[in-house]
Amino acid sequence: MTITSSQGTYPGWLEVLDESGALKVRMQPRSGSVRPVADAKIEGGHLILNLGTRLVWDLTAQGDKLTGALKREDAEAAQISGVRAPKLDRKAPASWSKPEPLFTGKDLAGWEPMGTAQNHWVAKDGVLLNETKGANLKSTRKFEDFKLHIEFNCPDKGNSGIYLRGRYEVQVEYEPSEDEYHRLGAVYGFVPVKVTPPRKPGEWESFDITFVGRRVTVVRNGVTVIDHQEIAGITGGALDSNEGDPGPFYLQGDHTGGMMYRNITVATPKR
């Protein structure tokens, strides 16, 4: 989904299922977590989603495309367009390349800040440090399928995230009272962690993430917390909704400061 208003364009995601004649709908807003839409109906050939606070999506389908409008207080606030999401049903490669570093440990070569917020990411003593809340940081290279190794040190009450292909956030946080869909290692809102290793705020930990098509495996500190699970759609904060395209890694820096990363390497399928 793509939503276009006078203020700009941002990506979205929508799932519509028919369960024994009843509509079951989920949508991904611009930020935050994917959520169910309780008030959804088909009326006069239109799919109407009432999102509350007098905010409505009014959509029509033609083939594999959706078009329509976001309405606020009955006035059109944005245009909406969408296409059927690609299946991305790929087999794991027979072999992988030798892992190569994505971070020099000395400078930000291969990385660039995003947006207009001030950049506070620095390279210091082999560590990629976000000194305080500010810009997100993305790799200049883009990837399709990969094996990522990354080490992180998250302070207590810290909040960051690692975006795969720039679209799917693996949560990095030590905030209180998060559920398994939003806990450290989860794919934010979409894929829960199946186990939760002990909390280690302020200590170095590691992720080994294998991502092929839509299937992701996340190993935290040697423990598999997500095992070959499908990511149905983009998470909040995604760069775009072009799921069939390669994309960068990006590190969230706009929540809290003090986040550290190091030893970032990636392996890709051997061709």
Short mmCIF file of C-alpha atoms in Angstrom, two decimals:
data_model
loop_
_atom_site.label_atom_id
_atom_site.label_comp_id
_atom_site.label_asym_id
_atom_site.label_seq_id
_atom_site.Cartn_x
_atom_site.Cartn_y
_atom_site.Cartn_z
CA MET A 1 0.00 0.00 0.00
CA THR A 2 1.08 3.58 -0.70
CA ILE A 3 -0.59 6.56 0.94
CA THR A 4 -0.11 9.96 -0.69
CA SER A 5 -1.14 13.27 0.90
CA SER A 6 -0.14 16.90 0.46
CA GLN A 7 2.55 16.31 3.12
CA GLY A 8 4.20 13.42 1.26
CA THR A 9 4.04 9.69 0.66
CA TYR A 10 4.44 6.77 3.06
CA PRO A 11 4.02 2.98 2.88
CA GLY A 12 1.30 0.83 4.41
CA TRP A 13 0.09 -2.75 4.43
CA LEU A 14 -3.35 -4.36 4.46
CA GLU A 15 -4.56 -7.94 4.89
CA VAL A 16 -8.17 -8.92 4.14
CA LEU A 17 -9.36 -12.46 4.83
CA ASP A 18 -12.76 -14.11 4.37
CA GLU A 19 -13.35 -16.43 7.34
CA SER A 20 -16.62 -18.28 6.78
CA GLY A 21 -18.23 -15.19 5.30
CA ALA A 22 -16.85 -12.79 7.90
CA LEU A 23 -14.19 -10.21 7.10
CA LYS A 24 -10.97 -10.36 9.11
CA VAL A 25 -8.78 -7.35 8.47
CA ARG A 26 -5.36 -6.21 9.68
CA MET A 27 -3.55 -3.03 8.68
CA GLN A 28 -0.17 -1.46 9.32
CA PRO A 29 -0.32 2.26 10.05
CA ARG A 30 2.56 4.61 9.32
CA SER A 31 4.19 3.86 12.68
CA GLY A 32 3.59 1.54 15.60
CA SER A 33 2.34 -2.01 15.42
CA VAL A 34 0.12 -3.84 12.95
CA ARG A 35 -3.43 -3.91 14.27
CA PRO A 36 -6.82 -5.52 13.60
CA VAL A 37 -9.62 -3.44 12.10
CA ALA A 38 -12.78 -4.34 13.99
CA ASP A 39 -15.12 -2.20 11.90
CA ALA A 40 -14.69 -3.39 8.29
CA LYS A 41 -17.43 -3.93 5.70
CA ILE A 42 -18.09 -4.24 1.99
CA GLU A 43 -20.71 -1.76 0.86
CA GLY A 44 -21.70 -0.97 -2.73
CA GLY A 45 -18.53 -2.55 -4.11
CA HIS A 46 -16.35 -0.57 -1.67
CA LEU A 47 -14.23 -1.92 1.19
CA ILE A 48 -14.83 0.48 4.08
CA LEU A 49 -12.44 0.46 7.05
CA ASN A 50 -13.49 2.59 10.02
CA LEU A 51 -10.30 3.27 11.98
CA GLY A 52 -11.86 5.42 14.69
CA THR A 53 -11.67 9.17 15.43
CA ARG A 54 -13.65 9.64 12.17
CA LEU A 55 -10.78 8.25 10.10
CA VAL A 56 -11.89 5.98 7.22
CA TRP A 57 -10.24 4.07 4.37
CA ASP A 58 -12.62 3.79 1.38
CA LEU A 59 -11.23 1.32 -1.17
CA THR A 60 -12.27 -0.35 -4.42
CA ALA A 61 -10.65 -3.34 -6.13
CA GLN A 62 -9.85 -3.85 -9.79
CA GLY A 63 -7.90 -7.01 -10.56
CA ASP A 64 -4.93 -7.17 -8.21
CA LYS A 65 -5.03 -3.44 -7.44
CA LEU A 66 -6.73 -1.38 -4.76
CA THR A 67 -7.42 2.33 -5.04
CA GLY A 68 -9.24 4.75 -2.83
CA ALA A 69 -9.02 7.51 -0.28
CA LEU A 70 -8.23 8.14 3.34
CA LYS A 71 -10.99 10.34 4.70
CA ARG A 72 -10.92 12.42 7.86
CA GLU A 73 -14.12 14.10 9.01
CA ASP A 74 -15.67 12.95 5.68
CA ALA A 75 -13.13 14.98 3.68
CA GLU A 76 -10.44 13.33 1.57
CA ALA A 77 -7.06 13.62 3.34
CA ALA A 78 -4.97 11.29 1.18
CA GLN A 79 -5.07 8.94 -1.77
CA ILE A 80 -4.41 5.22 -1.36
CA SER A 81 -3.14 2.70 -3.87
CA GLY A 82 -2.12 -0.89 -3.41
CA VAL A 83 -1.05 -4.02 -5.25
CA ARG A 84 -1.05 -7.66 -4.24
CA ALA A 85 2.02 -8.44 -2.14
CA PRO A 86 4.59 -10.78 -3.70
CA LYS A 87 4.75 -14.31 -2.26
CA LEU A 88 8.57 -14.34 -1.99
CA ASP A 89 8.41 -18.11 -1.54
CA ARG A 90 12.08 -19.00 -2.05
CA LYS A 91 14.10 -22.02 -0.99
CA ALA A 92 17.17 -21.55 1.18
CA PRO A 93 20.36 -21.43 -0.91
CA ALA A 94 22.63 -24.47 -1.06
CA SER A 95 25.56 -22.39 0.21
CA TRP A 96 26.43 -18.91 1.41
CA SER A 97 29.31 -16.55 0.74
CA LYS A 98 31.99 -15.85 3.32
CA PRO A 99 30.67 -13.22 5.77
CA GLU A 100 31.97 -9.74 5.02
CA PRO A 101 31.99 -6.74 7.36
CA LEU A 102 29.44 -3.95 6.93
CA PHE A 103 31.05 -1.72 9.59
CA THR A 104 34.73 -0.80 9.53
CA GLY A 105 34.87 -0.10 13.26
CA LYS A 106 36.67 3.17 12.44
CA ASP A 107 34.15 5.37 10.63
CA LEU A 108 30.67 5.46 9.09
CA ALA A 109 31.81 4.36 5.62
CA GLY A 110 29.00 2.32 4.05
CA TRP A 111 26.34 3.96 6.24
CA GLU A 112 24.33 7.18 5.97
CA PRO A 113 21.88 9.02 8.24
CA MET A 114 18.24 9.22 7.20
CA GLY A 115 15.78 12.10 7.12
CA THR A 116 16.20 15.56 8.59
CA ALA A 117 16.89 14.71 12.24
CA GLN A 118 20.39 15.46 13.49
CA ASN A 119 22.78 12.52 13.22
CA HIS A 120 24.34 11.33 16.49
CA TRP A 121 25.84 8.06 15.24
CA VAL A 122 29.63 7.84 15.66
CA ALA A 123 32.28 5.16 15.28
CA LYS A 124 34.36 4.81 18.44
CA ASP A 125 36.75 2.02 19.49
CA GLY A 126 35.22 -0.49 17.09
CA VAL A 127 31.67 0.38 18.17
CA LEU A 128 28.82 2.07 16.28
CA LEU A 129 27.30 4.30 18.97
CA ASN A 130 24.14 6.41 18.90
CA GLU A 131 25.13 9.08 21.41
CA THR A 132 21.61 10.45 21.82
CA LYS A 133 18.20 10.31 20.17
CA GLY A 134 18.34 11.52 16.56
CA ALA A 135 18.55 10.18 13.02
CA ASN A 136 18.16 6.58 11.93
CA LEU A 137 21.13 5.08 10.08
CA LYS A 138 21.02 2.89 6.96
CA SER A 139 23.52 0.89 4.94
CA THR A 140 24.37 2.18 1.48
CA ARG A 141 24.29 -1.38 0.14
CA LYS A 142 21.02 -3.24 -0.44
CA PHE A 143 20.36 -6.93 0.08
CA GLU A 144 17.82 -9.56 -0.84
CA ASP A 145 18.45 -12.85 1.05
CA PHE A 146 21.20 -12.94 3.66
CA LYS A 147 22.68 -14.13 6.92
CA LEU A 148 23.33 -11.21 9.26
CA HIS A 149 25.52 -11.30 12.36
CA ILE A 150 25.31 -8.25 14.58
CA GLU A 151 26.27 -7.60 18.18
CA PHE A 152 24.40 -5.05 20.26
CA ASN A 153 24.49 -3.44 23.67
CA CYS A 154 21.13 -2.01 24.73
CA PRO A 155 20.89 0.09 27.93
CA ASP A 156 18.08 -0.39 30.41
CA LYS A 157 14.94 1.32 29.06
CA GLY A 158 16.66 1.63 25.66
CA ASN A 159 14.73 1.21 22.41
CA SER A 160 16.11 0.62 18.93
CA GLY A 161 15.56 -1.80 16.07
CA ILE A 162 17.27 -3.50 13.14
CA TYR A 163 15.33 -3.22 9.87
CA LEU A 164 15.78 -6.02 7.34
CA ARG A 165 15.62 -4.82 3.71
CA GLY A 166 14.55 -1.52 5.29
CA ARG A 167 11.04 -2.92 5.84
CA TYR A 168 10.88 -5.40 8.73
CA GLU A 169 11.94 -4.38 12.23
CA VAL A 170 13.63 -6.85 14.54
CA GLN A 171 13.05 -5.27 17.92
CA VAL A 172 15.95 -4.22 20.15
CA GLU A 173 14.68 -2.92 23.48
CA TYR A 174 14.84 -3.18 27.25
CA GLU A 175 11.63 -1.40 28.12
CA PRO A 176 9.25 -2.78 30.76
CA SER A 177 6.13 -4.86 30.16
CA GLU A 178 6.58 -5.67 26.47
CA ASP A 179 4.70 -8.75 25.16
CA GLU A 180 6.22 -11.48 22.97
CA TYR A 181 5.27 -9.60 19.78
CA HIS A 182 7.24 -6.52 20.83
CA ARG A 183 10.00 -8.03 22.98
CA LEU A 184 13.68 -8.08 22.08
CA GLY A 185 14.16 -10.30 19.02
CA ALA A 186 10.54 -10.19 17.78
CA VAL A 187 9.61 -8.93 14.32
CA TYR A 188 7.66 -5.95 15.57
CA GLY A 189 3.96 -6.81 15.83
CA PHE A 190 4.12 -9.68 13.30
CA VAL A 191 6.27 -12.53 14.62
CA PRO A 192 6.60 -13.22 18.36
CA VAL A 193 9.64 -14.67 20.07
CA LYS A 194 8.99 -18.25 21.17
CA VAL A 195 11.42 -18.08 24.10
CA THR A 196 12.86 -15.17 26.06
CA PRO A 197 16.49 -15.49 27.20
CA PRO A 198 17.51 -13.61 30.38
CA ARG A 199 17.60 -9.81 30.23
CA LYS A 200 21.09 -8.35 29.83
CA PRO A 201 20.75 -4.55 29.68
CA GLY A 202 24.10 -2.82 29.31
CA GLU A 203 25.84 -6.04 28.18
CA TRP A 204 26.99 -7.20 24.78
CA GLU A 205 24.66 -9.68 23.05
CA SER A 206 24.33 -11.05 19.52
CA PHE A 207 21.79 -11.74 16.80
CA ASP A 208 22.27 -14.17 13.94
CA ILE A 209 19.45 -13.53 11.49
CA THR A 210 18.77 -15.62 8.39
CA PHE A 211 16.26 -14.11 5.98
CA VAL A 212 15.17 -15.86 2.78
CA GLY A 213 12.09 -14.59 0.95
CA ARG A 214 9.61 -13.93 3.75
CA ARG A 215 11.04 -16.56 6.12
CA VAL A 216 13.15 -15.39 9.04
CA THR A 217 15.15 -17.16 11.74
CA VAL A 218 16.48 -15.15 14.67
CA VAL A 219 19.10 -16.59 17.03
CA ARG A 220 19.83 -14.49 20.11
CA ASN A 221 22.96 -15.34 22.08
CA GLY A 222 22.92 -18.83 20.59
CA VAL A 223 19.23 -19.44 21.38
CA THR A 224 16.71 -19.65 18.52
CA VAL A 225 13.91 -17.24 19.39
CA ILE A 226 12.21 -17.28 15.93
CA ASP A 227 12.48 -20.39 13.78
CA HIS A 228 11.81 -20.08 10.03
CA GLN A 229 8.66 -17.98 10.39
CA GLU A 230 6.92 -15.93 7.71
CA ILE A 231 6.76 -12.14 7.95
CA ALA A 232 3.40 -11.28 6.41
CA GLY A 233 4.03 -7.60 5.72
CA ILE A 234 6.04 -4.46 6.40
CA THR A 235 6.33 -3.14 9.94
CA GLY A 236 5.87 0.44 11.09
CA GLY A 237 8.71 2.73 10.03
CA ALA A 238 9.40 0.81 6.79
CA LEU A 239 11.19 2.78 4.08
CA ASP A 240 8.76 1.58 1.42
CA SER A 241 6.28 -1.18 0.60
CA ASN A 242 8.16 -2.58 -2.41
CA GLU A 243 8.61 -5.98 -0.82
CA GLY A 244 9.95 -7.68 -3.93
CA ASP A 245 12.99 -5.38 -4.11
CA PRO A 246 16.32 -5.61 -2.26
CA GLY A 247 16.72 -3.11 0.55
CA PRO A 248 19.24 -1.80 3.08
CA PHE A 249 19.72 -2.56 6.74
CA TYR A 250 18.75 0.33 8.95
CA LEU A 251 19.31 0.96 12.62
CA GLN A 252 16.72 2.89 14.58
CA GLY A 253 18.16 5.92 16.32
CA ASP A 254 15.07 8.08 16.77
CA HIS A 255 13.80 6.47 20.00
CA THR A 256 16.56 6.58 22.62
CA GLY A 257 20.29 7.15 22.75
CA GLY A 258 23.06 4.99 24.19
CA MET A 259 22.53 2.13 21.74
CA MET A 260 25.70 0.37 20.54
CA TYR A 261 26.38 -2.07 17.69
CA ARG A 262 29.56 -3.83 16.56
CA ASN A 263 30.89 -6.78 14.51
CA ILE A 264 28.27 -6.41 11.76
CA THR A 265 28.78 -8.97 8.99
CA VAL A 266 26.62 -10.32 6.19
CA ALA A 267 26.72 -13.43 4.00
CA THR A 268 24.71 -13.73 0.79
CA PRO A 269 23.65 -16.73 -1.34
CA LYS A 270 26.32 -18.15 -3.59
CA ARG A 271 25.23 -17.96 -7.21
#
